[in-house]
PDB file of C-alpha atoms in Angstrom:
ATOM      1  CA  PRO A   1      90.934 129.703 104.352  1.00 53.00           C
ATOM      2  CA  TRP A   2      91.729 126.038 105.082  1.00 51.00           C
ATOM      3  CA  LEU A   3      89.544 125.003 102.168  1.00 51.00           C
ATOM      4  CA  ARG A   4      91.578 127.054  99.693  1.00 48.00           C
ATOM      5  CA  THR A   5      94.795 125.599 101.068  1.00 50.00           C
ATOM      6  CA  CYS A   6      93.455 122.066 100.782  1.00 49.00           C
ATOM      7  CA  GLN A   7      92.076 122.689  97.289  1.00 50.00           C
ATOM      8  CA  SER A   8      95.543 123.560  96.079  1.00 50.00           C
ATOM      9  CA  LEU A   9      96.977 120.454  97.775  1.00 50.00           C
ATOM     10  CA  VAL A  10      96.202 118.180  94.881  1.00 41.00           C
ATOM     11  CA  ARG A  11      94.645 119.387  91.665  1.00 43.00           C
ATOM     12  CA  THR A  12      95.840 116.913  89.097  1.00 41.00           C
ATOM     13  CA  LEU A  13      98.058 113.890  88.823  1.00 40.00           C
ATOM     14  CA  VAL A  14     100.256 114.019  85.768  1.00 41.00           C
ATOM     15  CA  PRO A  15     102.443 111.298  84.254  1.00 42.00           C
ATOM     16  CA  ALA A  16     106.184 111.471  84.823  1.00 39.00           C
ATOM     17  CA  ARG A  17     108.006 113.435  82.134  1.00 42.00           C
ATOM     18  CA  PRO A  18     111.694 113.581  81.318  1.00 42.00           C
ATOM     19  CA  ALA A  19     113.353 116.871  82.240  1.00 41.00           C
ATOM     20  CA  ARG A  20     114.017 119.122  79.224  1.00 40.00           C
ATOM     21  CA  VAL A  21     114.489 116.492  76.553  1.00 38.00           C
ATOM     22  CA  THR A  22     114.491 117.508  72.911  1.00 34.00           C
ATOM     23  CA  PRO A  23     111.466 116.265  70.912  1.00 35.00           C
ATOM     24  CA  ALA A  24     113.671 113.966  68.833  1.00 35.00           C
ATOM     25  CA  ALA A  25     114.714 112.087  71.977  1.00 35.00           C
ATOM     26  CA  LEU A  26     111.139 111.441  73.147  1.00 32.00           C
ATOM     27  CA  PRO A  27     109.579 108.052  72.393  1.00 35.00           C
ATOM     28  CA  ALA A  28     106.951 107.976  69.638  1.00 35.00           C
ATOM     29  CA  ALA A  29     104.128 107.417  72.151  1.00 38.00           C
ATOM     30  CA  THR A  30     104.374 107.727  75.923  1.00 50.00           C
ATOM     31  CA  GLY A  31     101.165 105.713  76.395  1.00 53.00           C
ATOM     32  CA  PRO A  32      98.323 106.152  78.851  1.00 71.00           C
ATOM     33  CA  THR A  33      98.813 106.535  82.583  1.00 82.00           C
ATOM     34  CA  ARG A  34      98.032 103.394  84.553  1.00 89.00           C
ATOM     35  CA  LEU A  35      97.452 104.003  88.248  1.00 92.00           C
ATOM     36  CA  ARG A  36      95.584 102.320  91.092  1.00 95.00           C
ATOM     37  CA  VAL A  37      93.263 104.750  92.868  1.00 95.00           C
ATOM     38  CA  GLU A  38      91.874 103.754  96.275  1.00 96.00           C
ATOM     39  CA  VAL A  39      89.373 105.789  98.276  1.00 95.00           C
ATOM     40  CA  ASP A  40      88.829 104.812 101.927  1.00 96.00           C
ATOM     41  CA  GLY A  41      90.355 101.378 101.279  1.00 95.00           C
ATOM     42  CA  GLU A  42      88.137 100.567  98.273  1.00 96.00           C
ATOM     43  CA  THR A  43      89.775 100.270  94.850  1.00 95.00           C
ATOM     44  CA  LEU A  44      88.125 102.745  92.502  1.00 93.00           C
ATOM     45  CA  VAL A  45      90.328 102.047  89.481  1.00 92.00           C
ATOM     46  CA  ASP A  46      93.109  99.488  89.013  1.00 93.00           C
ATOM     47  CA  LEU A  47      96.253  99.337  86.892  1.00 92.00           C
ATOM     48  CA  ASP A  48      94.458  97.691  83.954  1.00 90.00           C
ATOM     49  CA  GLN A  49      92.360 100.848  83.300  1.00 88.00           C
ATOM     50  CA  PRO A  50      94.260 103.592  81.405  1.00 89.00           C
ATOM     51  CA  LEU A  51      93.612 107.051  82.869  1.00 89.00           C
ATOM     52  CA  GLU A  52      93.583 110.538  81.441  1.00 87.00           C
ATOM     53  CA  ALA A  53      93.650 112.345  84.821  1.00 86.00           C
ATOM     54  CA  VAL A  54      92.849 112.143  88.532  1.00 89.00           C
ATOM     55  CA  SER A  55      91.765 115.168  90.592  1.00 89.00           C
ATOM     56  CA  VAL A  56      91.329 115.406  94.368  1.00 88.00           C
ATOM     57  CA  THR A  57      89.474 118.413  95.782  1.00 85.00           C
ATOM     58  CA  PRO A  58      88.623 118.779  99.485  1.00 82.00           C
ATOM     59  CA  ASP A  59      85.101 119.945 100.292  1.00 80.00           C
ATOM     60  CA  GLY A  60      83.866 121.724 103.406  1.00 72.00           C
ATOM     61  CA  SER A  61      82.621 118.582 105.172  1.00 79.00           C
ATOM     62  CA  GLY A  62      85.980 117.034 106.059  1.00 82.00           C
ATOM     63  CA  SER A  63      86.125 114.807 102.975  1.00 89.00           C
ATOM     64  CA  ALA A  64      87.427 115.142  99.433  1.00 89.00           C
ATOM     65  CA  THR A  65      85.867 114.659  96.020  1.00 90.00           C
ATOM     66  CA  VAL A  66      87.893 112.349  93.793  1.00 92.00           C
ATOM     67  CA  GLU A  67      87.371 112.572  90.030  1.00 92.00           C
ATOM     68  CA  VAL A  68      88.941 109.878  87.865  1.00 91.00           C
ATOM     69  CA  ARG A  69      88.817 110.447  84.109  1.00 89.00           C
ATOM     70  CA  PRO A  70      89.385 107.214  82.161  1.00 88.00           C
ATOM     71  CA  LEU A  71      91.128 107.432  78.806  1.00 84.00           C
ATOM     72  CA  SER A  72      88.478 107.673  76.072  1.00 75.00           C
ATOM     73  CA  VAL A  73      88.532 104.876  73.534  1.00 71.00           C
ATOM     74  CA  GLY A  74      85.997 105.611  70.809  1.00 65.00           C
ATOM     75  CA  ALA A  75      83.031 107.020  72.753  1.00 65.00           C
ATOM     76  CA  ALA A  76      83.679 109.536  75.507  1.00 71.00           C
ATOM     77  CA  ALA A  77      84.139 107.873  78.897  1.00 77.00           C
ATOM     78  CA  ALA A  78      82.240 109.426  81.804  1.00 86.00           C
ATOM     79  CA  PRO A  79      84.372 110.472  84.790  1.00 89.00           C
ATOM     80  CA  LEU A  80      84.052 108.524  88.043  1.00 91.00           C
ATOM     81  CA  LEU A  81      83.149 110.720  91.022  1.00 93.00           C
ATOM     82  CA  VAL A  82      83.394 109.593  94.637  1.00 94.00           C
ATOM     83  CA  THR A  83      83.982 111.211  98.028  1.00 94.00           C
ATOM     84  CA  GLY A  84      86.223 109.963 100.808  1.00 94.00           C
ATOM     85  CA  ARG A  85      88.716 110.878 103.506  1.00 92.00           C
ATOM     86  CA  ARG A  86      91.781 108.818 102.552  1.00 93.00           C
ATOM     87  CA  ILE A  87      92.944 108.716  98.936  1.00 92.00           C
ATOM     88  CA  THR A  88      95.857 106.529  97.817  1.00 94.00           C
ATOM     89  CA  VAL A  89      97.311 106.594  94.316  1.00 93.00           C
ATOM     90  CA  SER A  90      99.968 104.077  93.295  1.00 94.00           C
ATOM     91  CA  GLY A  91     101.544 102.700  90.148  1.00 91.00           C
ATOM     92  CA  ALA A  92     104.509 103.385  87.924  1.00 87.00           C
ATOM     93  CA  ASP A  93     106.447 106.588  88.552  1.00 86.00           C
ATOM     94  CA  PHE A  94     104.072 109.539  88.368  1.00 86.00           C
ATOM     95  CA  ARG A  95     104.184 113.217  89.183  1.00 86.00           C
ATOM     96  CA  TYR A  96     101.501 115.261  90.918  1.00 86.00           C
ATOM     97  CA  ARG A  97     100.808 118.944  91.361  1.00 85.00           C
ATOM     98  CA  ALA A  98     100.235 120.365  94.847  1.00 79.00           C
ATOM     99  CA  ASP A  99     100.320 124.045  95.809  1.00 74.00           C
ATOM    100  CA  ALA A 100     101.133 124.904  92.157  1.00 78.00           C
ATOM    101  CA  VAL A 101     104.370 122.878  92.344  1.00 83.00           C
ATOM    102  CA  VAL A 102     104.950 119.628  90.466  1.00 86.00           C
ATOM    103  CA  ALA A 103     106.399 116.946  92.756  1.00 85.00           C
ATOM    104  CA  GLY A 104     107.705 113.457  92.188  1.00 83.00           C
ATOM    105  CA  PRO A 105     108.212 111.114  90.565  1.00 89.00           C
ATOM    106  CA  VAL A 106     106.731 108.820  93.198  1.00 90.00           C
ATOM    107  CA  ARG A 107     105.233 105.342  93.080  1.00 92.00           C
ATOM    108  CA  ARG A 108     102.717 105.793  95.881  1.00 93.00           C
ATOM    109  CA  ARG A 109     101.093 108.805  97.519  1.00 91.00           C
ATOM    110  CA  THR A 110      98.341 108.976 100.164  1.00 91.00           C
ATOM    111  CA  TRP A 111      96.315 112.046 101.080  1.00 89.00           C
ATOM    112  CA  THR A 112      94.198 112.107 104.237  1.00 87.00           C
ATOM    113  CA  VAL A 113      91.564 114.775 104.807  1.00 86.00           C
ATOM    114  CA  PHE A 114      90.808 115.874 108.373  1.00 81.00           C
ATOM    115  CA  GLU A 115      87.901 118.128 109.244  1.00 76.00           C
ATOM    116  CA  GLY A 116      89.429 121.315 110.589  1.00 69.00           C
ATOM    117  CA  GLY A 117      92.865 119.829 109.875  1.00 63.00           C
ATOM    118  CA  LEU A 118      94.454 123.211 109.317  1.00 59.00           C
ATOM    119  CA  GLY A 119      94.326 125.641 112.165  1.00 59.00           C
ATOM    120  CA  LEU A 120      96.331 128.114 114.147  1.00 58.00           C
ATOM    121  CA  THR A 121      96.725 128.123 117.918  1.00 63.00           C
ATOM    122  CA  LEU A 122      97.741 131.431 119.434  1.00 66.00           C
ATOM    123  CA  PRO A 123      99.106 131.950 122.929  1.00 73.00           C
ATOM    124  CA  THR A 124      96.819 133.733 125.357  1.00 78.00           C
ATOM    125  CA  PRO A 125      97.725 137.402 125.780  1.00 77.00           C
ATOM    126  CA  GLY A 126      99.327 137.905 129.068  1.00 66.00           C
TER     127      GLY A 126
END
């Protein structure tokens, strides 16, 4: 059960969007998302690399799989896959989806995965 809860924690990072703006008021091109993604203190992608999406999915071993999909320019760009315990995403205002709810905008967000991090302690019957 903790795995399902963690899997819904962060599915996808999405760029910040204005709230209910008519199409005529939107800029012609919003541009690619530029974020810095760090996994366990190592920079995986920096602000100079435009991104299509970032996904974080916990696995059963107390770590998470991070998938970074660079924006394709011409040929299809292969996603970067890495595992780690501490994932930090920072950059311009961005929104993220966790537990099926979009949150943000934020400029920095860190997720830390703990093995057995979710649990329930019950009092002893007595």
